[in-house]
CSV table of C-alpha atoms and ligand atoms in Angstrom, one decimal:
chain,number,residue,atom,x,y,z
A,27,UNK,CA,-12.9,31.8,-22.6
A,28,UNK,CA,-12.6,29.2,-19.4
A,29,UNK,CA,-13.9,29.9,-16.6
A,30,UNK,CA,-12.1,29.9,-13.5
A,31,UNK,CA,-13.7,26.6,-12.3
A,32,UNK,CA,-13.4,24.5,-15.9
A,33,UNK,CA,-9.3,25.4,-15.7
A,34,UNK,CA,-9.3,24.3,-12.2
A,35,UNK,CA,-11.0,21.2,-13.1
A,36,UNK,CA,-8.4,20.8,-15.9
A,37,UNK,CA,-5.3,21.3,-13.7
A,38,UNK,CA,-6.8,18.0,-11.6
A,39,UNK,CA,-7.5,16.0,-14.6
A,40,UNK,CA,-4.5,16.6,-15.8
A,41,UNK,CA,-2.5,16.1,-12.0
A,42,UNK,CA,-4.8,12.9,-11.5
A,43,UNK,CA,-3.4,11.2,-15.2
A,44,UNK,CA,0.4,12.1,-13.9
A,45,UNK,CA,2.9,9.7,-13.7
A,46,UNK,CA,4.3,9.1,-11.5
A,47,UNK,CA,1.6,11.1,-9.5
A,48,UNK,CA,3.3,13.2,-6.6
A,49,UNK,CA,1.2,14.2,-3.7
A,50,UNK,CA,2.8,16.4,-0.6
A,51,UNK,CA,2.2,18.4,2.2
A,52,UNK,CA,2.2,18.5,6.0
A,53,UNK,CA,0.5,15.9,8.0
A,54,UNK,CA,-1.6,18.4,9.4
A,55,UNK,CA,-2.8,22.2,8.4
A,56,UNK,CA,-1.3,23.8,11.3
A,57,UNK,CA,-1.3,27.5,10.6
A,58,UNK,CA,-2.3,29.8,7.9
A,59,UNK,CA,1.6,30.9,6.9
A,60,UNK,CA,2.5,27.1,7.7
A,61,UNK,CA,0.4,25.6,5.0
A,62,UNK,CA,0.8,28.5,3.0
A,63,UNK,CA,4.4,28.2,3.1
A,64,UNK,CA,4.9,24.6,3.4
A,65,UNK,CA,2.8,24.8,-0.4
A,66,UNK,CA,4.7,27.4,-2.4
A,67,UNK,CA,7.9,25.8,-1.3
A,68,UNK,CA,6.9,22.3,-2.7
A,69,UNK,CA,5.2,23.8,-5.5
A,70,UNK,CA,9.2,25.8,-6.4
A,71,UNK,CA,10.5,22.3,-6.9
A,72,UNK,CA,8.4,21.7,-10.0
A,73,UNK,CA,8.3,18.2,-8.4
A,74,UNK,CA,4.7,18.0,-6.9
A,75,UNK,CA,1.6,17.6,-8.5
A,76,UNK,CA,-0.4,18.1,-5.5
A,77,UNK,CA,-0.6,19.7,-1.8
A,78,UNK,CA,-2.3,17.5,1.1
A,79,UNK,CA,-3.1,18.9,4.0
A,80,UNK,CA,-5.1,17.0,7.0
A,81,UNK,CA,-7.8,19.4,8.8
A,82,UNK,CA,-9.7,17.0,10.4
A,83,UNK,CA,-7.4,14.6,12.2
A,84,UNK,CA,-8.2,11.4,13.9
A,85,UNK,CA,-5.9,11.1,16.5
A,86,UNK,CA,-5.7,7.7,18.9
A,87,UNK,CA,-6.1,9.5,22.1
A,88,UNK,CA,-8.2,12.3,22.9
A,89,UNK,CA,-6.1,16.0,24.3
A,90,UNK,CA,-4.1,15.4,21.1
A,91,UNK,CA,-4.2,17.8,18.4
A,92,UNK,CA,-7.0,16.7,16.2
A,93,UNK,CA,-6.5,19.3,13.7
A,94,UNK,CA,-7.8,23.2,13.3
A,95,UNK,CA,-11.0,22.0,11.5
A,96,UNK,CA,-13.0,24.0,8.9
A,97,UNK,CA,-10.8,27.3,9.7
A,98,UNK,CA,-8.1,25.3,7.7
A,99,UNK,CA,-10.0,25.4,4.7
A,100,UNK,CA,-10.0,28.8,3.4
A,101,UNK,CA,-5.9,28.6,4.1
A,102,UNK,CA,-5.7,25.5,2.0
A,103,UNK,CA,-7.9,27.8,-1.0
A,104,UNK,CA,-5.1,30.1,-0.4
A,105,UNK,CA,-2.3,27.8,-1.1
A,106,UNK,CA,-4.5,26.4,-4.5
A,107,UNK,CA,-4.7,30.1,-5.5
A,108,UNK,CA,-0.9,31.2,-4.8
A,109,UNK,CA,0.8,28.1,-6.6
A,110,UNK,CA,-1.8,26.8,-9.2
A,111,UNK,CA,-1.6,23.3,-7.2
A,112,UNK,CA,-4.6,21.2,-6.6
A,113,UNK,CA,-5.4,20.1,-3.1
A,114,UNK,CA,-6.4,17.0,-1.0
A,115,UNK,CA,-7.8,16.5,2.3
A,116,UNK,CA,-8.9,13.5,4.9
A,117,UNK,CA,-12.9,13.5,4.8
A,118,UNK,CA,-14.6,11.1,7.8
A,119,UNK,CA,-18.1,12.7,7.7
A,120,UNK,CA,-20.9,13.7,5.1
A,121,UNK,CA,-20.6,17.4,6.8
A,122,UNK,CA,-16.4,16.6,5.9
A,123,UNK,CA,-17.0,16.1,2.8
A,124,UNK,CA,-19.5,19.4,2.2
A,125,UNK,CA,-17.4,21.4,3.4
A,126,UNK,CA,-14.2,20.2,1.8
A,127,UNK,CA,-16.0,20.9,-1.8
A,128,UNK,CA,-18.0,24.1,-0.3
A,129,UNK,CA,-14.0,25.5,0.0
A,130,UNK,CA,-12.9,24.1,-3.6
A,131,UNK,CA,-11.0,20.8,-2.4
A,132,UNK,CA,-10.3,19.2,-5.4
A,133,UNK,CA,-9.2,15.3,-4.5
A,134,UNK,CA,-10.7,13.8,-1.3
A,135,UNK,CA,-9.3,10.9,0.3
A,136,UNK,CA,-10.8,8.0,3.0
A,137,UNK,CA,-8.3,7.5,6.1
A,138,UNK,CA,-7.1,4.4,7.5
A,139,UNK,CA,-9.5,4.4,10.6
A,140,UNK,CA,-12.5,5.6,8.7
A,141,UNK,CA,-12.0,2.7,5.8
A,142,UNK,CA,-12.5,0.1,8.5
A,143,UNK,CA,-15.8,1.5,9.4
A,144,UNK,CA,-18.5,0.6,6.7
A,145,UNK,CA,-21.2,3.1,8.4
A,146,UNK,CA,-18.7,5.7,8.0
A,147,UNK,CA,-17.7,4.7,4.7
A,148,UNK,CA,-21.3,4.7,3.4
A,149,UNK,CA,-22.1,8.4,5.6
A,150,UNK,CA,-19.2,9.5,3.0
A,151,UNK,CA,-20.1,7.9,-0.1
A,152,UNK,CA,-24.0,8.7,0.4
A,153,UNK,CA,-22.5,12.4,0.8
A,154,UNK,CA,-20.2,12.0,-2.6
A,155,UNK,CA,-23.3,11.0,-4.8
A,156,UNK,CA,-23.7,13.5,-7.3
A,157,UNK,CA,-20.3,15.2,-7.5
A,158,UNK,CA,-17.0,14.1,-9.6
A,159,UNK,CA,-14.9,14.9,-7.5
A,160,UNK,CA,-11.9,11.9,-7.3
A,161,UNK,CA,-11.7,10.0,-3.8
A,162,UNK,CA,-8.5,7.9,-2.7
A,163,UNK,CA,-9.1,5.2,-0.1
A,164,UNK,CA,-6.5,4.0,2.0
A,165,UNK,CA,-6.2,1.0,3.2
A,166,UNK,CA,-7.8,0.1,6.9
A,167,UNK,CA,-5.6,-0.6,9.4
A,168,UNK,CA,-6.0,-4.0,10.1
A,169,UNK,CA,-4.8,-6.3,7.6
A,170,UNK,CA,-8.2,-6.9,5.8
A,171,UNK,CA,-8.7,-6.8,2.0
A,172,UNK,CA,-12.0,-7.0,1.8
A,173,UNK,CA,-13.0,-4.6,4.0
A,174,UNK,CA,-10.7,-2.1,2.2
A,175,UNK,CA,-12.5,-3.3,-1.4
A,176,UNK,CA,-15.9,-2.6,0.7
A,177,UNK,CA,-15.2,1.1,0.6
A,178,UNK,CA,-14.2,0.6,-2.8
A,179,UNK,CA,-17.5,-0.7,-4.0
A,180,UNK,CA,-19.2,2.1,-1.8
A,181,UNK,CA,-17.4,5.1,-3.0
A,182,UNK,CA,-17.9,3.3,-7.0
A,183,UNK,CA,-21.7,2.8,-6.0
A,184,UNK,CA,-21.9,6.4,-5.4
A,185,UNK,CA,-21.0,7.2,-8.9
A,186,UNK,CA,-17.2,8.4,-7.7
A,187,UNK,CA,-15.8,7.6,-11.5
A,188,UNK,CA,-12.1,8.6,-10.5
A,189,UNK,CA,-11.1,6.4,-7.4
A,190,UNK,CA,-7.7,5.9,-6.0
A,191,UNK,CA,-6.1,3.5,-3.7
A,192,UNK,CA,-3.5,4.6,-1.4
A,193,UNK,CA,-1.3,2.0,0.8
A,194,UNK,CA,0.1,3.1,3.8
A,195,UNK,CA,0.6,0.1,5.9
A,196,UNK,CA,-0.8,-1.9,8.8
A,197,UNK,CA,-1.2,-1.6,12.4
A,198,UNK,CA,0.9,-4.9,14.3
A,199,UNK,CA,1.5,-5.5,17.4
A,200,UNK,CA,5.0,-4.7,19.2
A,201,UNK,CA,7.4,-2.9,17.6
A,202,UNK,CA,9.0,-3.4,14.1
A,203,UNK,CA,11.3,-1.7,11.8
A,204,UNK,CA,8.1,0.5,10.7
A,205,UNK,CA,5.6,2.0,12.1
A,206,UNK,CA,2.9,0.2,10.0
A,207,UNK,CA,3.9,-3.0,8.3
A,208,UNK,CA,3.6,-2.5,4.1
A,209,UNK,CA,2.7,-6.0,3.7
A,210,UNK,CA,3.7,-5.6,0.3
A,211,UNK,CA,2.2,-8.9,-0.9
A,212,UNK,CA,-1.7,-7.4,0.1
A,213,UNK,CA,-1.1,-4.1,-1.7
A,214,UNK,CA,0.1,-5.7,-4.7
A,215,UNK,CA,-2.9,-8.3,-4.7
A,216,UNK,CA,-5.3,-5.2,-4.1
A,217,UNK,CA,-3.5,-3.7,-7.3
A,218,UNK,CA,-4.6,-6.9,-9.4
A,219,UNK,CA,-8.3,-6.4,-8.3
A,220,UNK,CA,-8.0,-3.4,-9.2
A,221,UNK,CA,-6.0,-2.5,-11.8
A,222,UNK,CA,-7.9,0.7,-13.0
A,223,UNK,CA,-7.6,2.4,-9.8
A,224,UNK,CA,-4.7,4.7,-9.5
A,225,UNK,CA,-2.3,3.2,-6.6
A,226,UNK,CA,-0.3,5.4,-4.6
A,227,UNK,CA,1.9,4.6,-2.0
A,228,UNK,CA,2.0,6.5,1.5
A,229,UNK,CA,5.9,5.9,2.6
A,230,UNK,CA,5.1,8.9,5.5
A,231,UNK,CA,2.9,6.2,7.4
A,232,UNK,CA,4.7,3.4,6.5
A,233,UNK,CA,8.0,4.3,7.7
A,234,UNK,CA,7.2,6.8,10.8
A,235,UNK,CA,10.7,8.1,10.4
A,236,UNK,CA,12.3,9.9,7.9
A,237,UNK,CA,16.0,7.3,7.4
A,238,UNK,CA,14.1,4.7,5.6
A,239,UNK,CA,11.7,6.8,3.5
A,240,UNK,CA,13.6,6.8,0.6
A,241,UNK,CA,14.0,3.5,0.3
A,242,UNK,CA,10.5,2.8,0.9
A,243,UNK,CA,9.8,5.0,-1.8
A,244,UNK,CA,12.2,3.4,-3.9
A,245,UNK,CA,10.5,0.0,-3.0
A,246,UNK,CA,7.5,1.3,-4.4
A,247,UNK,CA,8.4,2.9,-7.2
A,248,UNK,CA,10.0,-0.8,-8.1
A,249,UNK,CA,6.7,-2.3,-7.6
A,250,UNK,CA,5.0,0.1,-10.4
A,251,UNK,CA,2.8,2.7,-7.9
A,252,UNK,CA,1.7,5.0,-9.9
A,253,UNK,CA,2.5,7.8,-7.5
A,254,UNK,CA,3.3,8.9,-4.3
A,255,UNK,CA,2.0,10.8,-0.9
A,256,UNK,CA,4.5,12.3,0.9
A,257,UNK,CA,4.4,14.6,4.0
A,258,UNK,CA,6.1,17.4,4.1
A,259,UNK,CA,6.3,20.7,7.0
A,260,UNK,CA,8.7,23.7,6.6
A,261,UNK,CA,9.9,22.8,10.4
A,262,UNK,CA,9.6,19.0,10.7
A,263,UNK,CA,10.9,18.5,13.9
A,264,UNK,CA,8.2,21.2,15.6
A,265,UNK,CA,5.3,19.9,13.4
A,266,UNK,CA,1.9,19.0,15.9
A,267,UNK,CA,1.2,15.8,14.0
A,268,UNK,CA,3.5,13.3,12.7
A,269,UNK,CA,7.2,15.1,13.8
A,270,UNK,CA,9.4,12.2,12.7
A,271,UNK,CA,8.3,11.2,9.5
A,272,UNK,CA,8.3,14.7,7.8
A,273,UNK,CA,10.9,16.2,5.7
A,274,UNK,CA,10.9,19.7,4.2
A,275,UNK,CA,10.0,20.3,1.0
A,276,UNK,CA,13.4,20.9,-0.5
A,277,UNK,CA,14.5,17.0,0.9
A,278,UNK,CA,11.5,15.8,-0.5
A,279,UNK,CA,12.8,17.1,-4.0
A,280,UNK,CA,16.5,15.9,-3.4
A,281,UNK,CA,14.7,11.9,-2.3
A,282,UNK,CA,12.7,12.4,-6.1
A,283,UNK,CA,16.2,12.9,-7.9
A,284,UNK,CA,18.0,9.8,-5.9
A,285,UNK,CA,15.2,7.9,-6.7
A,286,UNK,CA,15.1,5.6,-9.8
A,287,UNK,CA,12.5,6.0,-12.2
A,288,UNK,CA,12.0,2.4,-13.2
A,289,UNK,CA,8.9,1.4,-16.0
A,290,UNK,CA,7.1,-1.0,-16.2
A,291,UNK,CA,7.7,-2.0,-19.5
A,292,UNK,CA,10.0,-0.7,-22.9
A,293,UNK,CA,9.6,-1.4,-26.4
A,294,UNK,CA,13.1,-2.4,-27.4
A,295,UNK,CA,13.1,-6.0,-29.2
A,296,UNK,CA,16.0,-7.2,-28.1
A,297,UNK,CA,15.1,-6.8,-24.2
A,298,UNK,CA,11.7,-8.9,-24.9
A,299,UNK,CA,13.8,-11.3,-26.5
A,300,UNK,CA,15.9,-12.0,-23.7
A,301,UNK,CA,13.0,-11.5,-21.2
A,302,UNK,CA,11.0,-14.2,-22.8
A,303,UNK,CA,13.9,-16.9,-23.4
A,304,UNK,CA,14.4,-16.5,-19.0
A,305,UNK,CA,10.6,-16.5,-18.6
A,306,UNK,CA,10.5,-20.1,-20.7
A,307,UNK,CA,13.5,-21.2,-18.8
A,308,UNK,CA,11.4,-20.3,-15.6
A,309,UNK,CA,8.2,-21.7,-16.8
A,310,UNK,CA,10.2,-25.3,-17.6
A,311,UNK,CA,11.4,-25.0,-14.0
A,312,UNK,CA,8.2,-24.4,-12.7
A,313,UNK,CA,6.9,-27.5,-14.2
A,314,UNK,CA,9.6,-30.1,-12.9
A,315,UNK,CA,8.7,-28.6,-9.2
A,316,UNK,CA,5.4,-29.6,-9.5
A,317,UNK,CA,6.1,-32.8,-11.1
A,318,UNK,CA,8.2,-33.5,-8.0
A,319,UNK,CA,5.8,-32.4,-5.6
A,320,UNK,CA,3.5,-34.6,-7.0
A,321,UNK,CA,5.8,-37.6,-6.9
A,322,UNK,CA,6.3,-36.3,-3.4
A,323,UNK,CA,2.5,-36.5,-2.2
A,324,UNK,CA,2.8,-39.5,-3.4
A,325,UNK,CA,5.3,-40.7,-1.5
A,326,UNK,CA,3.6,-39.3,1.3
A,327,UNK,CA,0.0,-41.1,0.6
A,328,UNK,CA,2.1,-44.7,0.6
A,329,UNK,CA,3.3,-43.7,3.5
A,330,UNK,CA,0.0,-42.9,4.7
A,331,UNK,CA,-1.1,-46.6,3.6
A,332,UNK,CA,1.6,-47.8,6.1
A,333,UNK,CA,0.2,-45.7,8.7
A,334,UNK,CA,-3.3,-46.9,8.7
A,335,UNK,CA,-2.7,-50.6,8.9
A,336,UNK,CA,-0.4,-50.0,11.7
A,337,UNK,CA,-2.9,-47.2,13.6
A,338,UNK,CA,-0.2,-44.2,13.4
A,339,UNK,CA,-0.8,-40.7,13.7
A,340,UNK,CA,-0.5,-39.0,10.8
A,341,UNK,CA,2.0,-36.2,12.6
A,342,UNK,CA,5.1,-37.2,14.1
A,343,UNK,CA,6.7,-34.3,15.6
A,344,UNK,CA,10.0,-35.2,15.3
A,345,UNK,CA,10.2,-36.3,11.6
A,346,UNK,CA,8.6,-32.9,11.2
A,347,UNK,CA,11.5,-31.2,12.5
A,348,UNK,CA,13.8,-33.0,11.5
A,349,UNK,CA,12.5,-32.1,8.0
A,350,UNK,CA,12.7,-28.7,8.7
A,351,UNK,CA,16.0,-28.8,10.0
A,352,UNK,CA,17.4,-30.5,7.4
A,353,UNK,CA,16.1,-28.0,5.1
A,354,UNK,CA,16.7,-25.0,6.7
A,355,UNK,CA,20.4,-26.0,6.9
A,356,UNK,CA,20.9,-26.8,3.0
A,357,UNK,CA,18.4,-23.9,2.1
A,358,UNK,CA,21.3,-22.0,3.6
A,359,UNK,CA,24.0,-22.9,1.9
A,360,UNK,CA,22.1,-22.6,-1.6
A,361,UNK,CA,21.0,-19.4,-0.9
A,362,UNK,CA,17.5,-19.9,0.0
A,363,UNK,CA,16.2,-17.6,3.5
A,364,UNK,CA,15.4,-19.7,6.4
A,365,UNK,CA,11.9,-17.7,6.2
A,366,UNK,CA,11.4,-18.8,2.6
A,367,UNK,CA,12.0,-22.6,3.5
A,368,UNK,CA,10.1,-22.8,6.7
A,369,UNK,CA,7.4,-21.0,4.8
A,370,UNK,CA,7.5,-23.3,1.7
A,371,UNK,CA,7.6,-27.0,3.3
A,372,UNK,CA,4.5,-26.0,5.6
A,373,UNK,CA,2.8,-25.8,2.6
A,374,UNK,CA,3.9,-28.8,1.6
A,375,UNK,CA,3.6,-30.4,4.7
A,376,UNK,CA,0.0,-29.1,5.1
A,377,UNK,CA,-0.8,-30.7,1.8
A,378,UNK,CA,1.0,-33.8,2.4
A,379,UNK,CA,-0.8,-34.2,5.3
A,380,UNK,CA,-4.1,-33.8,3.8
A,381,UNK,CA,-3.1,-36.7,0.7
A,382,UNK,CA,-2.5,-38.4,3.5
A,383,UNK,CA,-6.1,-38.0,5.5
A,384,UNK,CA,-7.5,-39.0,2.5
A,385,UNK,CA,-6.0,-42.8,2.6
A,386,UNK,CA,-6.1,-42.8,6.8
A,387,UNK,CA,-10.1,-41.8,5.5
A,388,UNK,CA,-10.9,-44.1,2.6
B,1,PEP,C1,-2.6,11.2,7.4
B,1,PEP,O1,-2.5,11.0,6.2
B,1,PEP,O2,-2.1,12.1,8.0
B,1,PEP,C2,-3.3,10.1,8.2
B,1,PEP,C3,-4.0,10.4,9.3
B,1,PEP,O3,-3.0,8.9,7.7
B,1,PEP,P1,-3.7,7.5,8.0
B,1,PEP,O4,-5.1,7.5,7.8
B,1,PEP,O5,-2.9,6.6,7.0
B,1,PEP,O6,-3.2,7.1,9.4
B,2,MN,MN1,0.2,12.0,9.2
């Protein structure tokens, strides 16, 4: 016979190898009957695979609500209990993280303004040593990748085996169409790092709002996350924390029907076949660009010879934009965004300019 605690322990095994892994609850444990609620309905979709709930919450400003604290606990025991669901909660401090696992959380996870803090980090890691229980880290909130793979190493050095990643976006300055910027481009180069890591997307924190969540989720789910963390309340628009990006429980399962499922891969012949006969046509493509942009830093270091006998500078404003005007204009009509082109010749200019230091130098 199992005991309670082995078939616990199964139930997050086997919600931690899920795909796509589905993670929801509100923002913030507000109230017994809240969470409570808020958990069975999720769990009645058959859609979730786990209940988040923050207890401890680091607000920006102090007088906010910064969660009911350990009280919130037995509640989220009660949730586990009523729908079989295992449960997740924001740790910042060793005494978080005892107390999370004294009250049977079974998943913890690192919040953006803790995984910016390496002290912190290491108080929770130094804590973790010694249990299994799985940690996801999310990224900080400044745009920095190696201080989001610091934590990682921390948490791994502590003997966490099961780690997860969770992107949910970056602080920027001024006001955009979200309320942290994906930055798609760093998640995806954290997920080549770390390609064991399970990688979960946080479209709540990303979006702020709830009209471009799903396709934000979608987004990810394109990209190849291998789950997602939602929030959800029973009341959204009265919820202490978070207001405008929640959605109840029974949205959250009609977004996971719109959405579509895409796989990374499939096993049918005939698709590889025609996959592979683009991807040579690509890679033959590939090579005559850099052909060219050879012949072109070329170009570029006669032009540099030219420069040094007659004592020139090496940039001339003007040329410069008239380059990039040039460019930008045809770029336009060929279907290429003026923020690809601009982005692309100052590479090229960047290098051109440094073939050309080197003959202004030799
Ligand atoms: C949260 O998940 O409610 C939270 C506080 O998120 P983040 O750390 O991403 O701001
Ligand atoms: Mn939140």
């Amino acid at each position: 016979m199992q005991t309670t605690e082995q078939a616990t322990n199964e139930t997050v095994q086997q919600a931690w190898g899920k795909r796509p892994l589905i993670i929801s609850g509100p923002c913030s444990a507000e109230t017994e009957e809240q969470l409570v609620t808020t958990a069975q309905r999720l769990a009645a979709t058959g859609k979730v695979d786990m209940i988040r709930a923050g207890i401890w919450k680091p607000r920006t400003k102090p007088g906010m609500f910064e969660g009911v604290g350990a009280k919130g606990l037995p509640w989220l025991q009660q949730a586990k209990k009523l729908t079989g669901l295992p449960t997740t909660v924001e740790v910042a401090t060793g005494k978080q993280v005892q107390d999370a696992l004294t009250f049977d959380v079974d998943v913890l996870w690192i919040g953006a303004r803790t995984t910016v803090n390496p002290f912190s980090v290491q108080e929770v890691a130094d804590a973790l040593r010694g249990t299994n229980v799985p940690v996801m880290i999310k990224n900080p909130i400044n745009p920095d990748l190696e201080l989001w793979a610091g934590a990682v190493e921390r948490i791994a050095r502590a003997g966490v085996k099961q780690i997860g990643l969770i992107h949910r976006g970056f602080s920027s300055y001024g006001n955009t169409e979200f309320r942290n910027a994906p930055m798609w481009h760093l998640a995806i180069e954290m997920k080549l790092k770390y390609p064991d890591l399970v990688f979960i997307n946080d479209p709540s924190h990303i979006c702020g709002r709830r009209d471009i969540l799903l396709d934000t989720m979608q987004r990810a789910i394109d990209l190849d996350y291998d789950g997602l963390m939602i929030e959800s309340h029973i009341d959204p628009d009265n919820a202490w924390s978070d207001a405008k990006q929640q959605v109840t429980p029974e949205r959250l399962a009609e977004m996971l029907d719109t959405i579509i499922w895409r796989k990374e891969d499939i096993s049918s012949e005939e698709y590889h076949a025609a996959l592979e006969k683009l991807r040579q046509q690509i890679n033959q493509l590939d090579d005559e660009l850099m052909q060219i942009l050879s012949q072109r830093m070329k170009i570029a270091e006669q032009i540099g010879k030219y420069k040094k006998e007659n004592n020139i500078t090496i940039l001339q404003t003007n040329r410069w934009n008239e380059i990039i005007e040039r460019a930008t204009a045809k770029g336009d009509k060929i279907g290429l965004s003026k923020e690809f082109i601009t982005k692309y010749f100052d590479a090229v200019h960047m290098e051109s300019i440094n073939h050309q230091k080197k003959v202004l130098d030799s």
